[in-house]
mmCIF file of C-alpha atoms in Angstrom:
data_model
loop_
_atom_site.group_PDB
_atom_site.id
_atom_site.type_symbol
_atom_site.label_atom_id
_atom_site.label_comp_id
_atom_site.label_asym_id
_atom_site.label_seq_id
_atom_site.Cartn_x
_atom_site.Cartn_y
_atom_site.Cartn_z
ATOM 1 C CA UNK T 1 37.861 -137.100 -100.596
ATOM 2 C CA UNK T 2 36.733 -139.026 -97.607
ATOM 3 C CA UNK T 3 37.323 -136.631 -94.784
ATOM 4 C CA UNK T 4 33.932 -135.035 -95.512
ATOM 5 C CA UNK T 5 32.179 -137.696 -95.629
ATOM 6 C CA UNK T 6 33.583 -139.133 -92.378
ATOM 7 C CA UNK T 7 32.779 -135.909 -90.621
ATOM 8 C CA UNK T 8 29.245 -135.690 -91.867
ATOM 9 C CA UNK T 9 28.603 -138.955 -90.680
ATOM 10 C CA UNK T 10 29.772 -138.588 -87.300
ATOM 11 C CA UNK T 11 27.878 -135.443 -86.734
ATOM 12 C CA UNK T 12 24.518 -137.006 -87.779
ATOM 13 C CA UNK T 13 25.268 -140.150 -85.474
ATOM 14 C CA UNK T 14 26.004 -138.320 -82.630
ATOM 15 C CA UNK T 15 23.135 -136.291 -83.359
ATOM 16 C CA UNK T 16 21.048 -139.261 -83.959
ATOM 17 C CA UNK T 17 22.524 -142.215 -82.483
ATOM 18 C CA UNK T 18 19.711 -144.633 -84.044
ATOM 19 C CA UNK T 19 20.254 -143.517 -87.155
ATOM 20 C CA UNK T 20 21.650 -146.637 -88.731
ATOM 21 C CA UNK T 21 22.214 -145.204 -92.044
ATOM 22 C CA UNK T 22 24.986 -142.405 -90.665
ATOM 23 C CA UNK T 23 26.724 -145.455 -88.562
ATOM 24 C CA UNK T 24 26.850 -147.461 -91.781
ATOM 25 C CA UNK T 25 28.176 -144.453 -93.786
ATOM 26 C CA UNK T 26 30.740 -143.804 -91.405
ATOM 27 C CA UNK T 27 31.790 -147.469 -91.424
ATOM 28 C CA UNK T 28 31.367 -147.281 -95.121
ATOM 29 C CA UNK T 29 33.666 -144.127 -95.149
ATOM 30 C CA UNK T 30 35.966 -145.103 -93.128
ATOM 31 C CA UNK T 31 36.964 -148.482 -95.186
ATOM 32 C CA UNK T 32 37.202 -146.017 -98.224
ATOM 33 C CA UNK T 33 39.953 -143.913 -95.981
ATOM 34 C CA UNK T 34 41.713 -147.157 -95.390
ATOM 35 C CA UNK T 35 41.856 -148.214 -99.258
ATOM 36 C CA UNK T 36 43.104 -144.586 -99.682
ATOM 37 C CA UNK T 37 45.763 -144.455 -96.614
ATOM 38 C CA UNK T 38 46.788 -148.080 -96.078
ATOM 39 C CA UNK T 39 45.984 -147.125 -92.234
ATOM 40 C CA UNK T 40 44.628 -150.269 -90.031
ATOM 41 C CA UNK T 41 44.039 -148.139 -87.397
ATOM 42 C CA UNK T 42 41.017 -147.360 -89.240
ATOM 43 C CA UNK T 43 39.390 -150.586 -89.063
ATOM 44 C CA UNK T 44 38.356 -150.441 -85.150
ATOM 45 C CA UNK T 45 36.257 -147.394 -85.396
ATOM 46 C CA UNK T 46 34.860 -148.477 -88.767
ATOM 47 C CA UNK T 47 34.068 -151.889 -87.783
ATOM 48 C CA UNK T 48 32.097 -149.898 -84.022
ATOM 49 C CA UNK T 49 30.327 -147.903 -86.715
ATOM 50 C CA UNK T 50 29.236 -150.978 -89.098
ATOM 51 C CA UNK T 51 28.392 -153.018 -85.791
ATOM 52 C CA UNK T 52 25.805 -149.850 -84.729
ATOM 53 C CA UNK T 53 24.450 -149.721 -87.731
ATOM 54 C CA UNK T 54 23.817 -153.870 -88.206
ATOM 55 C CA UNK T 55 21.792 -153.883 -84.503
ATOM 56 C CA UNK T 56 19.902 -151.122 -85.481
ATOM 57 C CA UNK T 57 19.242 -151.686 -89.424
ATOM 58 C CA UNK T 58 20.210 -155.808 -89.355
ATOM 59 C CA UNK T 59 18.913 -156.253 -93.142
ATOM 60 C CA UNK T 60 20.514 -153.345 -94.336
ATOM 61 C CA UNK T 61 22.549 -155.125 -97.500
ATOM 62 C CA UNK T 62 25.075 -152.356 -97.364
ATOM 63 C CA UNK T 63 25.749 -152.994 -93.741
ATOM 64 C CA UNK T 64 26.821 -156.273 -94.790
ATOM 65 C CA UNK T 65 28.587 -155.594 -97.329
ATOM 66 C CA UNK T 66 31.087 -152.949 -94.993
ATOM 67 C CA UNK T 67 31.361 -156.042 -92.539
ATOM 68 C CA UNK T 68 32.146 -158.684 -95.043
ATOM 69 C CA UNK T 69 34.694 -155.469 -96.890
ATOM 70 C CA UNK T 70 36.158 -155.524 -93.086
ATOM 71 C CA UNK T 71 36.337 -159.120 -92.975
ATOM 72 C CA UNK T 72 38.296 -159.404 -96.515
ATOM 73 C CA UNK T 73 40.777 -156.795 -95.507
ATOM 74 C CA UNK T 74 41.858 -158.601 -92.192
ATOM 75 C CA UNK T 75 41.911 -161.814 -94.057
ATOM 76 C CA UNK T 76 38.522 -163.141 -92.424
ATOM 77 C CA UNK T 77 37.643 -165.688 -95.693
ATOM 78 C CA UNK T 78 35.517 -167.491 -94.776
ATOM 79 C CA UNK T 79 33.239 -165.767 -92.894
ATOM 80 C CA UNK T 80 33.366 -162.624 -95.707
ATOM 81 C CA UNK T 81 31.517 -165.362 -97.756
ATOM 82 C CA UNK T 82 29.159 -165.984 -95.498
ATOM 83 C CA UNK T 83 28.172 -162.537 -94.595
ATOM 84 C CA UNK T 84 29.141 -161.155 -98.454
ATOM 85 C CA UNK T 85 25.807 -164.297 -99.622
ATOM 86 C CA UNK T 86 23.580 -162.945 -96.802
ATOM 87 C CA UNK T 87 24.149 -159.322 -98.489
ATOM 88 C CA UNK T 88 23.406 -161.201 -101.684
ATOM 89 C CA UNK T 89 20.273 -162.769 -100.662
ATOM 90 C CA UNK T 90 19.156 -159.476 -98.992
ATOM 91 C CA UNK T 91 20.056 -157.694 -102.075
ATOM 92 C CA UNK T 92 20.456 -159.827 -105.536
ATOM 93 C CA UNK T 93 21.548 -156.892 -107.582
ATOM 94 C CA UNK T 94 23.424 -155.024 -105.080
ATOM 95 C CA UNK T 95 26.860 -155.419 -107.235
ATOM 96 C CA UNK T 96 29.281 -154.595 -104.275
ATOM 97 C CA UNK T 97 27.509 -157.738 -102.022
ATOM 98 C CA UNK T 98 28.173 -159.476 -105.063
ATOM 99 C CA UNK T 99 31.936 -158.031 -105.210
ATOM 100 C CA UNK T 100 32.759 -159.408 -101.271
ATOM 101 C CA UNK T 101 31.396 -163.122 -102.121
ATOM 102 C CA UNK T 102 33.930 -163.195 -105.215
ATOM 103 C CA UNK T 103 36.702 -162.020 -103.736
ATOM 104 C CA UNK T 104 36.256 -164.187 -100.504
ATOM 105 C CA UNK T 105 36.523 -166.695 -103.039
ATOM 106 C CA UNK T 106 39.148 -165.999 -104.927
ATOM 107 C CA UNK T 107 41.035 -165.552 -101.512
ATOM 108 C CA UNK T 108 39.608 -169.019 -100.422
ATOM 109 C CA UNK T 109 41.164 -170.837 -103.993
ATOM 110 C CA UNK T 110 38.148 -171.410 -105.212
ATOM 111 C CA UNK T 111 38.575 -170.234 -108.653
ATOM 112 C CA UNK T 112 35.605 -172.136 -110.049
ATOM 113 C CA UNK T 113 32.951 -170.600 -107.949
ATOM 114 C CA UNK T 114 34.655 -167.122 -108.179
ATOM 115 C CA UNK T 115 34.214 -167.558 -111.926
ATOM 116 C CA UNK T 116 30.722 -168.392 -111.908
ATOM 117 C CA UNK T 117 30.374 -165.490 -109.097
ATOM 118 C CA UNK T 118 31.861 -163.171 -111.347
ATOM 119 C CA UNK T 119 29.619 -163.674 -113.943
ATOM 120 C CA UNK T 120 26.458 -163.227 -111.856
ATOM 121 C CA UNK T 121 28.398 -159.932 -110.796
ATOM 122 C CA UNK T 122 28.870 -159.259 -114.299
ATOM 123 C CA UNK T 123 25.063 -159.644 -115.107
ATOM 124 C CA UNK T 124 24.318 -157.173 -112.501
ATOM 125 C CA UNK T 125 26.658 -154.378 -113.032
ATOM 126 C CA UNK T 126 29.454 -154.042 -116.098
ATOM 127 C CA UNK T 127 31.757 -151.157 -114.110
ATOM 128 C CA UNK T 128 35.006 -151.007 -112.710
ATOM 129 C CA UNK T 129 34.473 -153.002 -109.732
ATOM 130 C CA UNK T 130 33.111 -155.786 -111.748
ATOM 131 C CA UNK T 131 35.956 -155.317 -114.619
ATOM 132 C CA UNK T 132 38.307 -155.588 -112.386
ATOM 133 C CA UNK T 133 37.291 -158.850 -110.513
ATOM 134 C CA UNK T 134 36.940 -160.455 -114.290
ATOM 135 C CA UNK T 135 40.149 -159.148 -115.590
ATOM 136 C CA UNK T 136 42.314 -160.733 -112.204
ATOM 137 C CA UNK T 137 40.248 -163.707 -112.560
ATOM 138 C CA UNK T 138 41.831 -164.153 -116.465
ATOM 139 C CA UNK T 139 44.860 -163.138 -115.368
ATOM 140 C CA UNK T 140 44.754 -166.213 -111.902
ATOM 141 C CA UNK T 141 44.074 -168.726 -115.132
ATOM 142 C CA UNK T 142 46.880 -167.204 -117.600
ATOM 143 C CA UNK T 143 43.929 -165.688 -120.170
ATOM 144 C CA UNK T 144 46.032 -162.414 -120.201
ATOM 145 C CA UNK T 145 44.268 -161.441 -123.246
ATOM 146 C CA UNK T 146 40.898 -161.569 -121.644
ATOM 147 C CA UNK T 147 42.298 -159.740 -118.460
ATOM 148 C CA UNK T 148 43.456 -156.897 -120.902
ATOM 149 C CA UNK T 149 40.246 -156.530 -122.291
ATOM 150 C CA UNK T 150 38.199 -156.335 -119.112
ATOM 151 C CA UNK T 151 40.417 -153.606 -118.451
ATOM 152 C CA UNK T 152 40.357 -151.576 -121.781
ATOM 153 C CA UNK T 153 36.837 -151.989 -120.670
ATOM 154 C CA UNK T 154 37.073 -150.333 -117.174
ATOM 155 C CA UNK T 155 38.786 -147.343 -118.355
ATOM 156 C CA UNK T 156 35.675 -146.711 -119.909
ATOM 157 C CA UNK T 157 33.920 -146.418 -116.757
ATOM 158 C CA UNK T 158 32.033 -143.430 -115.943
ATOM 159 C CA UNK T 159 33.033 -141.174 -112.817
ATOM 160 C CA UNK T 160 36.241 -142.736 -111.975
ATOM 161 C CA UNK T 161 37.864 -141.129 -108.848
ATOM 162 C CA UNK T 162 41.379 -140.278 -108.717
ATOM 163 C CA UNK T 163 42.552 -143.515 -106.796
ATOM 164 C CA UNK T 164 40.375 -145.752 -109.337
ATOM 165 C CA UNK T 165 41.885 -143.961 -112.729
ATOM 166 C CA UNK T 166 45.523 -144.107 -110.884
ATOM 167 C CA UNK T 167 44.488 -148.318 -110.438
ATOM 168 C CA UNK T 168 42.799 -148.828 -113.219
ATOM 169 C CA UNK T 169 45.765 -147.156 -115.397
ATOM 170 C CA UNK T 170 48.365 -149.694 -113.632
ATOM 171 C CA UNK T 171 46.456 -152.910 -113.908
ATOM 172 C CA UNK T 172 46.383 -152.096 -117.763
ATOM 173 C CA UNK T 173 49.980 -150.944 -117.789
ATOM 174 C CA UNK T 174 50.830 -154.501 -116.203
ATOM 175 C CA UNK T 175 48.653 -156.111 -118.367
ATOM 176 C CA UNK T 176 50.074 -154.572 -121.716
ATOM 177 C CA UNK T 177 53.809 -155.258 -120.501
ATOM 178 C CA UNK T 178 52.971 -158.674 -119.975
ATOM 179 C CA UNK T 179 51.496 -159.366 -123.250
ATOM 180 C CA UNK T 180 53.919 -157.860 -125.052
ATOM 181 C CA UNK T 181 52.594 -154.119 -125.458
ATOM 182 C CA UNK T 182 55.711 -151.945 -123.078
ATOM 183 C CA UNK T 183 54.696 -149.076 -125.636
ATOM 184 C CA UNK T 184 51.267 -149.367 -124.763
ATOM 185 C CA UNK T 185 51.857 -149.259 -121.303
ATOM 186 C CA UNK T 186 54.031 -146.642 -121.421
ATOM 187 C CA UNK T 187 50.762 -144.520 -122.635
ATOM 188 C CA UNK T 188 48.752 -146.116 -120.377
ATOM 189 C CA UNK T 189 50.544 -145.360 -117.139
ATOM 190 C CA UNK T 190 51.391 -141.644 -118.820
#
């Protein structure tokens, strides 16, 4: 799903190298590949593309967010805060800014402030992403039953993609095993 994208980016930046929005889609696109391929080779020429498009578009929220998404997945913590509340401030309702300042908490043991970011997350958007950053939340804190119901909640989510249905439908498998429901999950995971 993300090889088009990836291609149509590049071909509009090197047609247009100061277009910042094709450099942040390719960045953008190119984090998506490595969520779908588990390939860390990926993060160099994502990370060039996010870089291009920060000098030339520096309050571009979603720029931010693809750095402080970088960040997070080479275990950066602290500084995916920082740069996940810049996104924030630049963008209050921007959900995914929203999404990197929880989960650089969350990563940073601060379970308190990841609650209460969570909740503001929550206010802004009630889909998957959000859903799931609530349910493993409950879950951190033993409130199984509230992590089970965030989920039930994200299979509702419009427009899933492949990968999110395939995530969604094992989080809520786990979930149902582990609070007693192996039927349950059994059609959940089916």
């Amino acid at each position: 799903r993300t090889g088009a994208p990836i291609a149509r980016s590049e071909a509009a930046g090197a047609a247009d190298p100061s277009d910042g929005d094709s450099h942040r889609d390719l960045g953008l696109a190119l984090l998506q590949r490595v969520r779908e391929t588990a390939d860390p080779s990926l993060y160099a020429p994502a990370s060039t593309a996010l870089e291009a498009a920060r000098a030339i578009t520096p309050d571009d929220a979603l720029v931010l967010v693809g750095i402080g998404g970088l960040q997070l997945g080479k275990h950066q913590f602290a500084q995916a805060l920082a740069t996940g509340r810049r996104a924030v401030t630049l963008s209050p309702n921007l959900a995914s800014a929203r999404a990197v300042v929880v989960d650089a908490l969350v990563e940073l043991g601060r379970y308190d402030e990841a609650d209460q970011a969570a909740g503001e997350m929550l206010a802004t958007a009630s889909n998957l992403s959000t859903l799931a950053r609530v349910s493993y939340l409950a879950e951190l804190r033993g409130k199984l039953d509230v992590a089970l119901t965030a989920m039930q909640m994200a299979t509702k989510a419009p427009g899933l993609a492949p990968a999110n249905i395939a995530f969604v439908e094992a989080v809520l498998a786990h979930l149902l095993c582990a609070t007693g429901g192996p039927y349950g999950a059994a059609e959940a995971s089916a």
